[in-house]
Coordinates of C-alpha atoms and ligand atoms in Angstrom, one line a residue:
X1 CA -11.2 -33.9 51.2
X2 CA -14.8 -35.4 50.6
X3 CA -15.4 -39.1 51.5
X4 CA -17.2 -39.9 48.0
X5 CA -15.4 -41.6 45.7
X6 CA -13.7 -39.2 43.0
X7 CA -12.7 -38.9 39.4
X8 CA -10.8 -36.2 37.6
X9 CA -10.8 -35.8 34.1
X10 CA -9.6 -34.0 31.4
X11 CA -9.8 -32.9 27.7
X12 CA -6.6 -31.1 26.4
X13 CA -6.3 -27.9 26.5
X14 CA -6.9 -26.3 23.1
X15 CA -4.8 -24.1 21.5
X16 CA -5.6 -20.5 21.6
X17 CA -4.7 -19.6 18.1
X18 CA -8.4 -21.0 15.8
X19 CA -12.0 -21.0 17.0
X20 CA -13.7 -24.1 18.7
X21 CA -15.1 -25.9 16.0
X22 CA -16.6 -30.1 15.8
X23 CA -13.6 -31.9 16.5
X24 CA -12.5 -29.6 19.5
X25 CA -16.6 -29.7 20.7
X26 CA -16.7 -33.3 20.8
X27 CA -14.0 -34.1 23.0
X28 CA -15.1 -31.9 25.4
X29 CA -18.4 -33.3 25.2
X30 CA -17.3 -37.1 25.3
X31 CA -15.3 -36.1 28.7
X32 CA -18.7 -33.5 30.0
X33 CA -20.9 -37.1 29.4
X34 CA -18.5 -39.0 31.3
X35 CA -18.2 -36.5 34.3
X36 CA -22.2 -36.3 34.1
X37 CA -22.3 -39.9 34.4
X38 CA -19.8 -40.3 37.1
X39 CA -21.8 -37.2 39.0
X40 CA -24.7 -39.4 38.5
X41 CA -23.5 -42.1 40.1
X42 CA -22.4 -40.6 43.0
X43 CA -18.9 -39.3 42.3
X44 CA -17.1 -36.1 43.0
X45 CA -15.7 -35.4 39.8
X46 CA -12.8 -32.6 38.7
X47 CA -13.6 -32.2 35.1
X48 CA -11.0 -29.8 33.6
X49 CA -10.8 -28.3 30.0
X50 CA -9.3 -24.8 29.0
X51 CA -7.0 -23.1 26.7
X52 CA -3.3 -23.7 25.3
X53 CA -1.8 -20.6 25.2
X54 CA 2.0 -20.2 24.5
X55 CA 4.4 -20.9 21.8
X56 CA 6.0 -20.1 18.7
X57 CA 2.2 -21.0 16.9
X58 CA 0.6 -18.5 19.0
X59 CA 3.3 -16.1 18.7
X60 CA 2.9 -16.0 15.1
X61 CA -1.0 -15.8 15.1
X62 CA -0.8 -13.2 16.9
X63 CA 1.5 -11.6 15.2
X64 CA -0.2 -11.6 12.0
X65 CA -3.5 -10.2 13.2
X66 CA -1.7 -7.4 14.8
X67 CA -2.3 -8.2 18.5
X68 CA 0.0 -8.7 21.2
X69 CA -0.1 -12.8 22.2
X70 CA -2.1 -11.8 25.5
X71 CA -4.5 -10.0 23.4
X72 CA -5.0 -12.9 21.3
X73 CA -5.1 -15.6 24.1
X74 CA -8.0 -13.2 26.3
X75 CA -10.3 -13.3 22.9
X76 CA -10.0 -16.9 22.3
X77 CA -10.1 -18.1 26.1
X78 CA -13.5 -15.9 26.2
X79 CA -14.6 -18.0 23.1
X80 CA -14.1 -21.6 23.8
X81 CA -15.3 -20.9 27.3
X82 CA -18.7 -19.5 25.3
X83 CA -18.8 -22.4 22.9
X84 CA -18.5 -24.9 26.1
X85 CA -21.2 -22.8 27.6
X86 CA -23.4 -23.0 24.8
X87 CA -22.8 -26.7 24.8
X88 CA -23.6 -27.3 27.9
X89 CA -20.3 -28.2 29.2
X90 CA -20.7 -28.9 33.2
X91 CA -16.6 -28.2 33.4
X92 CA -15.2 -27.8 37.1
X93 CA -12.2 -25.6 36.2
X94 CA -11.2 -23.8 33.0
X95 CA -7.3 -23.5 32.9
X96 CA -5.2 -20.8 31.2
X97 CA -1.7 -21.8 30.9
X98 CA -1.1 -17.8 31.6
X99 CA -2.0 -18.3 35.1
X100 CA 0.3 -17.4 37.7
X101 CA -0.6 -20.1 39.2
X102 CA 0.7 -22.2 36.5
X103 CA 3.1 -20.6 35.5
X104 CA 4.3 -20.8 38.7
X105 CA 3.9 -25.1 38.9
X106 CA 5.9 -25.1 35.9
X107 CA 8.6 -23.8 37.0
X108 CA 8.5 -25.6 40.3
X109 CA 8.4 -28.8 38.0
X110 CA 11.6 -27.6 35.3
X111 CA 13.2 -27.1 38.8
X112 CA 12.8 -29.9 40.2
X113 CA 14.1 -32.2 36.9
X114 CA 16.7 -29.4 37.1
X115 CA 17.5 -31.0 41.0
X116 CA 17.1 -34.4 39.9
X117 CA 19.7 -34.6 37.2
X118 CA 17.2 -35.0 34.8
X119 CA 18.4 -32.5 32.3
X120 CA 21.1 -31.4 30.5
X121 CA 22.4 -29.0 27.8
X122 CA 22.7 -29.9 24.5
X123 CA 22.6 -28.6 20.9
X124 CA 19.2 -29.6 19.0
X125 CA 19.6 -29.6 15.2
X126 CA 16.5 -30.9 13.0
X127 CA 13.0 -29.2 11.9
X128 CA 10.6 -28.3 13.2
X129 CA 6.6 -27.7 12.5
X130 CA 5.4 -24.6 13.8
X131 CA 1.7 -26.0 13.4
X132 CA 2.0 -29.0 15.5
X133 CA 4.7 -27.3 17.8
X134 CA 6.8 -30.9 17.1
X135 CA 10.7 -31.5 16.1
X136 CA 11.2 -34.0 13.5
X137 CA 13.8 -36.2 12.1
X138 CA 14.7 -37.0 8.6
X139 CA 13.1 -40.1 8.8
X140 CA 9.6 -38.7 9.9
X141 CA 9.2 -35.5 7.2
X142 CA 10.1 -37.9 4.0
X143 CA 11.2 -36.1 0.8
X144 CA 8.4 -33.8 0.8
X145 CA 9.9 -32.4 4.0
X146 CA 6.7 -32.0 5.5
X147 CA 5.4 -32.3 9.1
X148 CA 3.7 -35.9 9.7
X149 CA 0.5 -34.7 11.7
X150 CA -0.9 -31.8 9.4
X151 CA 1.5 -32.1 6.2
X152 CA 3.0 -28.3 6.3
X153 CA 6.5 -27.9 5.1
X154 CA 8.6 -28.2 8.0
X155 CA 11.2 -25.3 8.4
X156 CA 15.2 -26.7 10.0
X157 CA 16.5 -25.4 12.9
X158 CA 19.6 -25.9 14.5
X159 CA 20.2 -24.5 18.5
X160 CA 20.9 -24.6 22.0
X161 CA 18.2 -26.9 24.2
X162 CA 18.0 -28.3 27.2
X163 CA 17.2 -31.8 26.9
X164 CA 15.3 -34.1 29.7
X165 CA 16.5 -37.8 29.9
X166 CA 13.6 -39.4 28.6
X167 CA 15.6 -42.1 27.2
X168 CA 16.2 -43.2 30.8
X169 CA 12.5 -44.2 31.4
X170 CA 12.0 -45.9 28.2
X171 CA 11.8 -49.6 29.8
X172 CA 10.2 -48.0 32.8
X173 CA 7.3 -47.2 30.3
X174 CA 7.4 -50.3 28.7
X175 CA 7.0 -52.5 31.6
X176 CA 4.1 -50.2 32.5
X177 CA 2.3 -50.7 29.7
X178 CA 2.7 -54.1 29.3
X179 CA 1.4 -54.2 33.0
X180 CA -1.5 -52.0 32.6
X181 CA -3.3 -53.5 29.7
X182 CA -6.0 -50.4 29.8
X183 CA -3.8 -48.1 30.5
X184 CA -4.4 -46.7 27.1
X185 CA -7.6 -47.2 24.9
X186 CA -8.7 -48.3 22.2
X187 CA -6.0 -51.2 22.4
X188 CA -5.0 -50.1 18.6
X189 CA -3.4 -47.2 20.1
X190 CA -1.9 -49.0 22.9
X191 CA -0.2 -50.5 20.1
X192 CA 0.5 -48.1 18.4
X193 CA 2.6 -46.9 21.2
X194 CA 4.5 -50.2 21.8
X195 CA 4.9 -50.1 18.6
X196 CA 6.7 -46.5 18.7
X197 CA 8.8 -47.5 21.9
X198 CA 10.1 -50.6 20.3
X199 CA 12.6 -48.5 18.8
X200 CA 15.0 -46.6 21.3
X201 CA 13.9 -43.5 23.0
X202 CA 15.8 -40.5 22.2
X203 CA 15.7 -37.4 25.0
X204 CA 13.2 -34.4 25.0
X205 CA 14.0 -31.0 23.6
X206 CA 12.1 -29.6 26.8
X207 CA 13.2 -25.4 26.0
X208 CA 13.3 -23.2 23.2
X209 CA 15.5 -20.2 23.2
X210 CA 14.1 -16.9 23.6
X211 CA 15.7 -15.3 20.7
X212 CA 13.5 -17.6 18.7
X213 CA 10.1 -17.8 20.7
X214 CA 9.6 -15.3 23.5
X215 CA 6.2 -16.3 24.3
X216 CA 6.7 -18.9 26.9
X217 CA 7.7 -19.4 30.7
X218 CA 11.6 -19.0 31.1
X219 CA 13.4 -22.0 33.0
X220 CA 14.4 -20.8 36.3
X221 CA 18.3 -22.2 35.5
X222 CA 18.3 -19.9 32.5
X223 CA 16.0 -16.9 31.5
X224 CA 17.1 -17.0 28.0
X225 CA 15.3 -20.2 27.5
X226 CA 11.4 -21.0 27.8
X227 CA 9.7 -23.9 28.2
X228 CA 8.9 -25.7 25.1
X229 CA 5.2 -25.2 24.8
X230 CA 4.3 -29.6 25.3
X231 CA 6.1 -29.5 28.3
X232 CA 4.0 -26.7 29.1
X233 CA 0.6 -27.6 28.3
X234 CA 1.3 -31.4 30.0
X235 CA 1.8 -29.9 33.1
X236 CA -1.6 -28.0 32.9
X237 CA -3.2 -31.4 34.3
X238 CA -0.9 -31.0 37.3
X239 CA -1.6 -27.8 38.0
X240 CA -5.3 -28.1 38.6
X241 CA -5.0 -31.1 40.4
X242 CA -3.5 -28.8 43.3
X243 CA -1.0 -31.7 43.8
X244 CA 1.6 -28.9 43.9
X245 CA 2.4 -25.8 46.0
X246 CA 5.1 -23.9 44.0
X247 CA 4.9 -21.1 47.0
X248 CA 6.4 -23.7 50.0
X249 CA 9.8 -24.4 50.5
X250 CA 11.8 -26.8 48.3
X251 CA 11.0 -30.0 49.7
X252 CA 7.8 -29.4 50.9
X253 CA 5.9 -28.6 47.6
X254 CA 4.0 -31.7 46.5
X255 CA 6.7 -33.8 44.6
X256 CA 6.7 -36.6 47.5
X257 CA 3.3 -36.8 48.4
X258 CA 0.2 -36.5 46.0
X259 CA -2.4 -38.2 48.5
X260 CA -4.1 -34.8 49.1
X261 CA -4.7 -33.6 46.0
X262 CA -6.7 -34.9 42.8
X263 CA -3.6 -36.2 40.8
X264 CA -2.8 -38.5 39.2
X265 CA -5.7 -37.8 36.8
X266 CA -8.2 -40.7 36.1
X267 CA -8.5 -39.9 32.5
X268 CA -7.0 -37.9 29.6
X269 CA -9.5 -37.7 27.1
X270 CA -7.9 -36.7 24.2
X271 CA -7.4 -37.1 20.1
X272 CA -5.2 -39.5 18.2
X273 CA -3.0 -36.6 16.9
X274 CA -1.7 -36.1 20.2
X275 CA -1.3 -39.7 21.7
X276 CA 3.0 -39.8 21.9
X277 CA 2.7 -36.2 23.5
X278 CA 0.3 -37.6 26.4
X279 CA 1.7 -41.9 26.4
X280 CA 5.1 -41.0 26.2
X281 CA 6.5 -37.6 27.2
X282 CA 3.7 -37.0 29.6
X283 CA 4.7 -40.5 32.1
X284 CA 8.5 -39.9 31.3
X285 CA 8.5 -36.4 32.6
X286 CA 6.2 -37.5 35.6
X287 CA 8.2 -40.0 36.3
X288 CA 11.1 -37.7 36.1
X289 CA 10.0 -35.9 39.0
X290 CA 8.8 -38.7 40.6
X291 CA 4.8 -38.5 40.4
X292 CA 2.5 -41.4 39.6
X293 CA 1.9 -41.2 35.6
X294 CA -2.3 -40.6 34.9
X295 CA -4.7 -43.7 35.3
X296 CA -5.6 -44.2 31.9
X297 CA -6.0 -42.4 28.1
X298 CA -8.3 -42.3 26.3
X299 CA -7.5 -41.4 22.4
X300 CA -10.3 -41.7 20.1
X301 CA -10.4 -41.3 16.5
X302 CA -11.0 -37.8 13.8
X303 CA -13.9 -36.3 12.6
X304 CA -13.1 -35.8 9.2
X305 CA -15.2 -34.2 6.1
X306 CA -14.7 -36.7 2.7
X307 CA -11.7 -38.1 3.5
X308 CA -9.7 -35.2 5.7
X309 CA -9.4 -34.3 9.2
X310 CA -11.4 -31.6 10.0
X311 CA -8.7 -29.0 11.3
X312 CA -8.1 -25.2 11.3
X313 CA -5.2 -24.9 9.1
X314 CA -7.0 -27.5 6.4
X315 CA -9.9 -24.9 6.7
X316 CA -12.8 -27.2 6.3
X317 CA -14.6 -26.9 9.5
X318 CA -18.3 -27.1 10.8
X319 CA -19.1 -24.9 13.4
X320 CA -20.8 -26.4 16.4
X321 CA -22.5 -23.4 17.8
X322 CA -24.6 -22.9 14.0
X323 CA -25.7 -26.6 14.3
X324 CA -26.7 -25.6 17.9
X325 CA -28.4 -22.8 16.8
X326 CA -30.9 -24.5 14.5
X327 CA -31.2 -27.9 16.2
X328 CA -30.3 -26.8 20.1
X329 CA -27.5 -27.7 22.1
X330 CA -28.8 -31.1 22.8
X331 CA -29.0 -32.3 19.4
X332 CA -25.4 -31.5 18.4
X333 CA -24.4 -34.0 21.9
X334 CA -26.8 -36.7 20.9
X335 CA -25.2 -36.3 17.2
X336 CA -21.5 -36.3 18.2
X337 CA -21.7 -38.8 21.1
X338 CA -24.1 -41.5 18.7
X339 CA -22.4 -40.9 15.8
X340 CA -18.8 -42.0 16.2
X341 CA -18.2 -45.1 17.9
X342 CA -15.8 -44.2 20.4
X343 CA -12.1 -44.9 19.0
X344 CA -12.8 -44.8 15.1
X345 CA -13.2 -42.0 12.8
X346 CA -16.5 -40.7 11.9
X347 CA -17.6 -38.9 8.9
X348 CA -19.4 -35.2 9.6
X349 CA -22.6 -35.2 6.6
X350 CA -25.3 -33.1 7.3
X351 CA -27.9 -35.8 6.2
X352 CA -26.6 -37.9 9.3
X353 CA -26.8 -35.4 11.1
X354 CA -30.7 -34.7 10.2
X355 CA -30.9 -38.4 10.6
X356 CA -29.6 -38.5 14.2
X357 CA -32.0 -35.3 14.7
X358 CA -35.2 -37.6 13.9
X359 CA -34.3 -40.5 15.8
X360 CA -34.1 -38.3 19.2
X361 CA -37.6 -36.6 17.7
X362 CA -39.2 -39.9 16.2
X363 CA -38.1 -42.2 18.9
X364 CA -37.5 -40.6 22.4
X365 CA -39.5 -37.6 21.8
X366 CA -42.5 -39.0 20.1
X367 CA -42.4 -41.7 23.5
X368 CA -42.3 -38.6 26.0
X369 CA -44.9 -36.8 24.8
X370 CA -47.5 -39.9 23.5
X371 CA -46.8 -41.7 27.1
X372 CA -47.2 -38.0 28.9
X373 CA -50.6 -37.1 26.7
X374 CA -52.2 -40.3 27.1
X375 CA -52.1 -40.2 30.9
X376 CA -53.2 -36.7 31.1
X377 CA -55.9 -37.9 28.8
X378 CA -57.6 -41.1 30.2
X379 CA -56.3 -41.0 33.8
X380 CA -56.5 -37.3 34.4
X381 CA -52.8 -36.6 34.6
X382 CA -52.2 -39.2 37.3
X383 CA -49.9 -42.1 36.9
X384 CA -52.4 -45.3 37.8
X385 CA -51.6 -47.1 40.7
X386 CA -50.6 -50.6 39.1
X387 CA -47.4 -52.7 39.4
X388 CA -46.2 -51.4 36.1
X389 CA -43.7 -54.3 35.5
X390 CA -44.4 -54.7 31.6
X391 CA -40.8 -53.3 30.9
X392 CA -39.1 -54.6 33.4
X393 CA -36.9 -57.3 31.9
X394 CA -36.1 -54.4 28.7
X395 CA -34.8 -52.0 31.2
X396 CA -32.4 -54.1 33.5
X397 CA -30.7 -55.5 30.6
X398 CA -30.3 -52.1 29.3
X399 CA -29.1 -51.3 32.7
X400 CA -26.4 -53.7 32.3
X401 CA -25.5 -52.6 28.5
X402 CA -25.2 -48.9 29.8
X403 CA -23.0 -49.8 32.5
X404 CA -21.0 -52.1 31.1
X405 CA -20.4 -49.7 28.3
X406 CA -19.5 -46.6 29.7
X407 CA -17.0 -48.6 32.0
X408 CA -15.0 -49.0 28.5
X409 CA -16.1 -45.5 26.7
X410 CA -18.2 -47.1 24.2
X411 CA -20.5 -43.9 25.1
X412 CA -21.8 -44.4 21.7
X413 CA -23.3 -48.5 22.6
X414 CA -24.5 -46.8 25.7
X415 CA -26.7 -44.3 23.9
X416 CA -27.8 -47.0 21.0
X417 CA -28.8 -49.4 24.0
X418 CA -30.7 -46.2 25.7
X419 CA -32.7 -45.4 22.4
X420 CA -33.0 -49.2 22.0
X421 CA -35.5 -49.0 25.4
X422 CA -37.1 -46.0 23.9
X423 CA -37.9 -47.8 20.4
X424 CA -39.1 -50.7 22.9
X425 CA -40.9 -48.9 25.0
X426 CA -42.7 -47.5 21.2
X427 CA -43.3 -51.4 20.4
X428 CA -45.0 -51.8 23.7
X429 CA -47.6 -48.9 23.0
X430 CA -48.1 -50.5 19.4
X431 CA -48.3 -53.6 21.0
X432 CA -50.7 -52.7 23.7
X433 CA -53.0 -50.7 22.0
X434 CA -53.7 -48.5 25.0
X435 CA -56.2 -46.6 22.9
X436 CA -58.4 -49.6 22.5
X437 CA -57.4 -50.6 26.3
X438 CA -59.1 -47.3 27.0
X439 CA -62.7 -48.6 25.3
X440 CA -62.5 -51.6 27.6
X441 CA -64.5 -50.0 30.8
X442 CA -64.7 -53.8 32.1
X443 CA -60.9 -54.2 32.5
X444 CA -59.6 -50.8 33.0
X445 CA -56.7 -52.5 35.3
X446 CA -54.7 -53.2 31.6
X447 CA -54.7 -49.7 30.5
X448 CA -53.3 -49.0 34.0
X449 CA -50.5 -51.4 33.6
X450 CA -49.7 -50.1 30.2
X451 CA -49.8 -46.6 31.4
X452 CA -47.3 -47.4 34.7
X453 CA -45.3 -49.4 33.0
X454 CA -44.6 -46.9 30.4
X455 CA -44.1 -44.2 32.7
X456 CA -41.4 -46.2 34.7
X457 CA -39.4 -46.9 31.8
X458 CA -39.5 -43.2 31.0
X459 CA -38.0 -42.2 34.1
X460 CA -35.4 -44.6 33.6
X461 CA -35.1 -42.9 29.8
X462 CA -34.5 -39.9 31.6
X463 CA -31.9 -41.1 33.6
X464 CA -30.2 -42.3 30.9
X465 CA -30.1 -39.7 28.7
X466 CA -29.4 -37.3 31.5
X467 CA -25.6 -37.0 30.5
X468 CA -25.9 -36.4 26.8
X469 CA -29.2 -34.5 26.7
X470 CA -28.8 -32.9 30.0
X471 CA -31.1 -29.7 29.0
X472 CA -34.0 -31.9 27.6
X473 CA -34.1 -34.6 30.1
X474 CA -34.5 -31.3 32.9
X475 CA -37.8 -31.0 31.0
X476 CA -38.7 -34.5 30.8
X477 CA -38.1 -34.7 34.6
X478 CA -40.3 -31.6 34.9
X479 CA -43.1 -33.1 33.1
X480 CA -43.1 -36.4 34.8
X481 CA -43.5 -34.7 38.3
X482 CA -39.8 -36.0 39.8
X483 CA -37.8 -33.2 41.0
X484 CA -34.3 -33.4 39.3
X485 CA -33.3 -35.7 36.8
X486 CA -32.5 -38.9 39.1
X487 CA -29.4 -41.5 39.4
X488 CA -29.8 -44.4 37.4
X489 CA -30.8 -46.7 41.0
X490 CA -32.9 -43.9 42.1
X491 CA -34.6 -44.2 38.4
X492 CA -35.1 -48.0 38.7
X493 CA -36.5 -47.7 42.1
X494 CA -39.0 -44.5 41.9
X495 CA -42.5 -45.0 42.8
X496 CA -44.8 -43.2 40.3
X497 CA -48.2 -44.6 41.1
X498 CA -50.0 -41.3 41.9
X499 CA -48.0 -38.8 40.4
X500 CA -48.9 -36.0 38.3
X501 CA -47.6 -35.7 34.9
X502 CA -48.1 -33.3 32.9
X503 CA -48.6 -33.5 28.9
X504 CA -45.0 -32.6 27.7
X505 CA -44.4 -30.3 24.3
X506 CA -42.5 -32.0 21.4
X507 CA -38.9 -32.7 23.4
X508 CA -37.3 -32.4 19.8
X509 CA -39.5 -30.5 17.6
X510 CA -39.6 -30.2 13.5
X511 CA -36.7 -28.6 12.2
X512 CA -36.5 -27.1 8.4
X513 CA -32.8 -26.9 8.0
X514 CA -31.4 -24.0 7.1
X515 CA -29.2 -26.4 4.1
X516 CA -32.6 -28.1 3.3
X517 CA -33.0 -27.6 -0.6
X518 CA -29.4 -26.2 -1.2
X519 CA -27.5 -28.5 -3.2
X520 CA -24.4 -27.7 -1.9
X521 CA -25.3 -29.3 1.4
Ligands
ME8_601 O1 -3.2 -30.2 20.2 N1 -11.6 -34.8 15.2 O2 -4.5 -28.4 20.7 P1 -5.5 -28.4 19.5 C1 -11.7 -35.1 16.5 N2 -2.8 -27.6 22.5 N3 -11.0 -34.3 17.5 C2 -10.4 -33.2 17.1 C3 -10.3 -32.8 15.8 C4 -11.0 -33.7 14.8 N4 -11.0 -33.4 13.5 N5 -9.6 -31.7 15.7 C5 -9.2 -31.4 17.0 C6 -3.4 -29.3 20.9 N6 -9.7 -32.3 17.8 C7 -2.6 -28.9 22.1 C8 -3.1 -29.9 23.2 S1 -2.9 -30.8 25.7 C9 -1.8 -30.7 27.0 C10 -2.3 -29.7 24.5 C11 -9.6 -32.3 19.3 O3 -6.3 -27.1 19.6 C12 -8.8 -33.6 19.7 O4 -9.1 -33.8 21.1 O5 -4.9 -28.7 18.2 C13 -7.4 -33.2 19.6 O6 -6.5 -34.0 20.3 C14 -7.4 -31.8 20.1 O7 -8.7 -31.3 19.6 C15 -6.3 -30.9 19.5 O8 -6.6 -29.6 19.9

């Protein structure tokens, strides 16, 4: 293993059965920004996203489009592994719980519990949302009967389960909470959970039997059961950490010993519908087995149209990969990442999207390509060899909001204190008049200042930027003569007296949307 520090992170793994659409893209591109950042800074990071792919939801998908479950998995793994390409996702490792080599971890894990005593048989009788793969009680589906998370009527079922003794870890959880206040954010959801665990624990249906869903990995204590799908998916995080070797002897496998491996995970990036599945089942089970439970979790907030969540089954979403194909793949980042503060909810309108769209083109863009044209035009393409401290001050506080910032996943402060510099660094030009500066042949040493100056604060622009408009800021670093977009110390420190800059294009050029005119939006 590598001396650098290291993070590993995750998004959750998405279920096979709908396309990628907004709400699916900007997870995975809140976690991509994050590893970017950390890779900036030096880290080795494990960033891990991929695809959900058993269960009684998938089952019936594929049923109804006339394709066996694998059939239907293979197409949809091959399109959210497009869409992340096309976004620009810098993923490490793209997960299929179909794997053997899950597969195979999961049953290592079941097994173990199994060894443990942490299971036993039971009868399960309730309902159940084939949607959200959930059981619920009376209490939760109210008179309506319907599921809590996407409101579908809830069908009952009544059968044989294993069950793990989650109740048992209830005050184990607790206490870790209560010890780790940042153990989940935002604190609202933190409280959310201590709010759910105030009232006792009950175990975890952790099988389903096969006569009911097929689709699944059968517990290696009883082949006519498979693993419910949660217990499933969860374990995907394990799996790619390589903490476990399901192939050695009992014993030997991982269970005791973690320290060579990337687990536990330093993050769970992942949505507020899905928080109890990750806060309270996830540490239980670990803890069941004896592993250490994930650093922290992240849950932020819905991205909803009007007043809805933006979800498959509610059939109302926007498809990522058109926005990208209009505005580019960095423009949907910068929209996502600015847009919602990290947390909250945010509303998708295509007006604020245009309006994000300007302020990259207005703001960063127009900087780039004035700052680049005006050297190329009054100093021959070479940066001026003056001190070129007239930003200075803006950019080391801005240093300290980034950091600061992204420590506690405000990505979206981040980027508003990054653009902040930029709409500075405008102000400056206005201010200094370098045009006029450039009539003054008896003083040509303030031109030069205004010209450095600008030019350092760009390369720290690029720096910043580098992890939500990775494909841009390659240009920007192009144009400016440094090789590679740089880490935010290298950015501070560059030298760029006597470099060669060339005049850049428009970064974020004009864009006539294709809903420009059309009523409908
Ligand atoms: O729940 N706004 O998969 P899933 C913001 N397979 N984020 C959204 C969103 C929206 N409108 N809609 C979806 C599953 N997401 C399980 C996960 S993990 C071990 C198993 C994002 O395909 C958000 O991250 O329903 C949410 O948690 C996730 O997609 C749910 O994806």
């Amino acid at each position: 293993m590598s001396e650098r520090p290291r993070t590993y992170l995750t998004t959750p793994i998405y279920y096979a059965s709908g396309e990628p659409h907004l709400g699916h893209a900007y997870t995975t591109i809140l976690t991509d920004v994050l590893a970017r950042f950390h890779r900036q800074n030096g880290r080795e990071v494990l960033f891990l996203t991929g695809t959900d792919e058993h269960g009684q939801k998938i089952q019936d998908e594929a049923e109804k489009r006339g394709l066996t479950p694998i059939e239907l998995c293979d197409t949809m793994a091959e399109r959210f592994e497009s869409a992340w390409d096309g976004l620009g996702i810098s993923h490490d490792r793209f997960i299929r719980t179909t794997e053997a080599e899950h597969r195979a971890v999961v049953t290592a894990f079941v097994q173990r519990l199994w060894d443990l005593d942490q299971i036993y048989e039971g009868v399960y009788s309730g309902w159940y949302c084939v949607s959200d793969e959930r059981y619920w009680t009376e209490k939760d589906i109210g008179e309506e009967r319907t599921c809590q998370i996407c409101r579908k009527p809830v069908t009952h079922v009544e059968e044989k389960n294993y069950f793990f003794k989650m109740s048992a870890y209830q005050d184990a959880l607790v206490a870790h909470i209560e010890a780790n206040p940042d153990w989940i954010v935002p604190e609202v959801r933190r409280n959310e959970i201590l709010g759910f665990l105030r009232q006792p624990l009950g175990d975890l249906s952790i099988s389903r039997p096969k006569s009911r869903v097929a689709w699944g990995i059968p517990l290696p204590f009883d082949s006519e059961h498979v693993a419910y799908v949660w217990v499933d998916a969860l374990i995907n995080y394990l799996t790619a950490s390589r903490a476990i070797d399901p192939t050695a002897d009992v014993g030997h496998q991982g269970f005791e010993d973690v320290s060579d491996s990337w687990w536990p995970a330093d993050l769970h990036v992942i949505g507020k519908d899905i928080l109890t599945t990750h806060a309270v089942y996830w540490p239980t089970l670990l803890m069941g087995v004896g592993l250490p439970v994930p650093k922290r979790i992240l849950s932020h907030g819905w991205w909803v149209v009007g007043e809805t969540k933006m979800s498959k089954s509610l059939g109302n979403v926007v498809d990522p990969l058109s926005l990208r194909e209009e505005f580019g793949t960095d423009a949907v980042r910068w929209y996502l990442m600015r847009e919602m503060p990290t947390g909250g909810d945010a509303s998708y309108t295509p007006e604020r999207f245009l309006t994000r769209y300007e302020e990259l083109s207005n703001v960063l863009g127009n900087l780039a390509s004035r700052v680049t044209s005006m050297i190329v035009k009054y100093r021959d393409g070479v940066v001026p060899d003056a001190p070129g401290a007239g930003l200075d001050e803006e950019i080391r506080k801005t240093l300290e909001v980034v950091r600061s910032s992204m420590a506690s996943f405000k990505v979206h402060d981040a980027f508003a204190a990054a653009m902040d510099l930029a709409r500075t660094a405008n102000g400056y030009v206005e201010e200094r008049q370098p045009w006029t500066q450039a009539r003054d042949a008896d003083s040509p040493g303030a031109l030069d200042e205004t010209l450095t100056s600008l030019t350092r604060a760009l390369v720290v622009l690029c720096a910043l930027f580098q992890p939500v408009t990775p494909e841009k800021m390659e240009q920007l670093a192009t144009w400016l003569g440094i090789s590679g977009v740089p880490t935010l110390e290298e950015a501070v420190a560059v030298d760029v007296r006597g470099r060669r800059v060339e005049k850049g294009l428009p970064l974020f050029p004009r864009v006539e949307p294709s809903w420009a005119g059309n009523s409908d939006g």
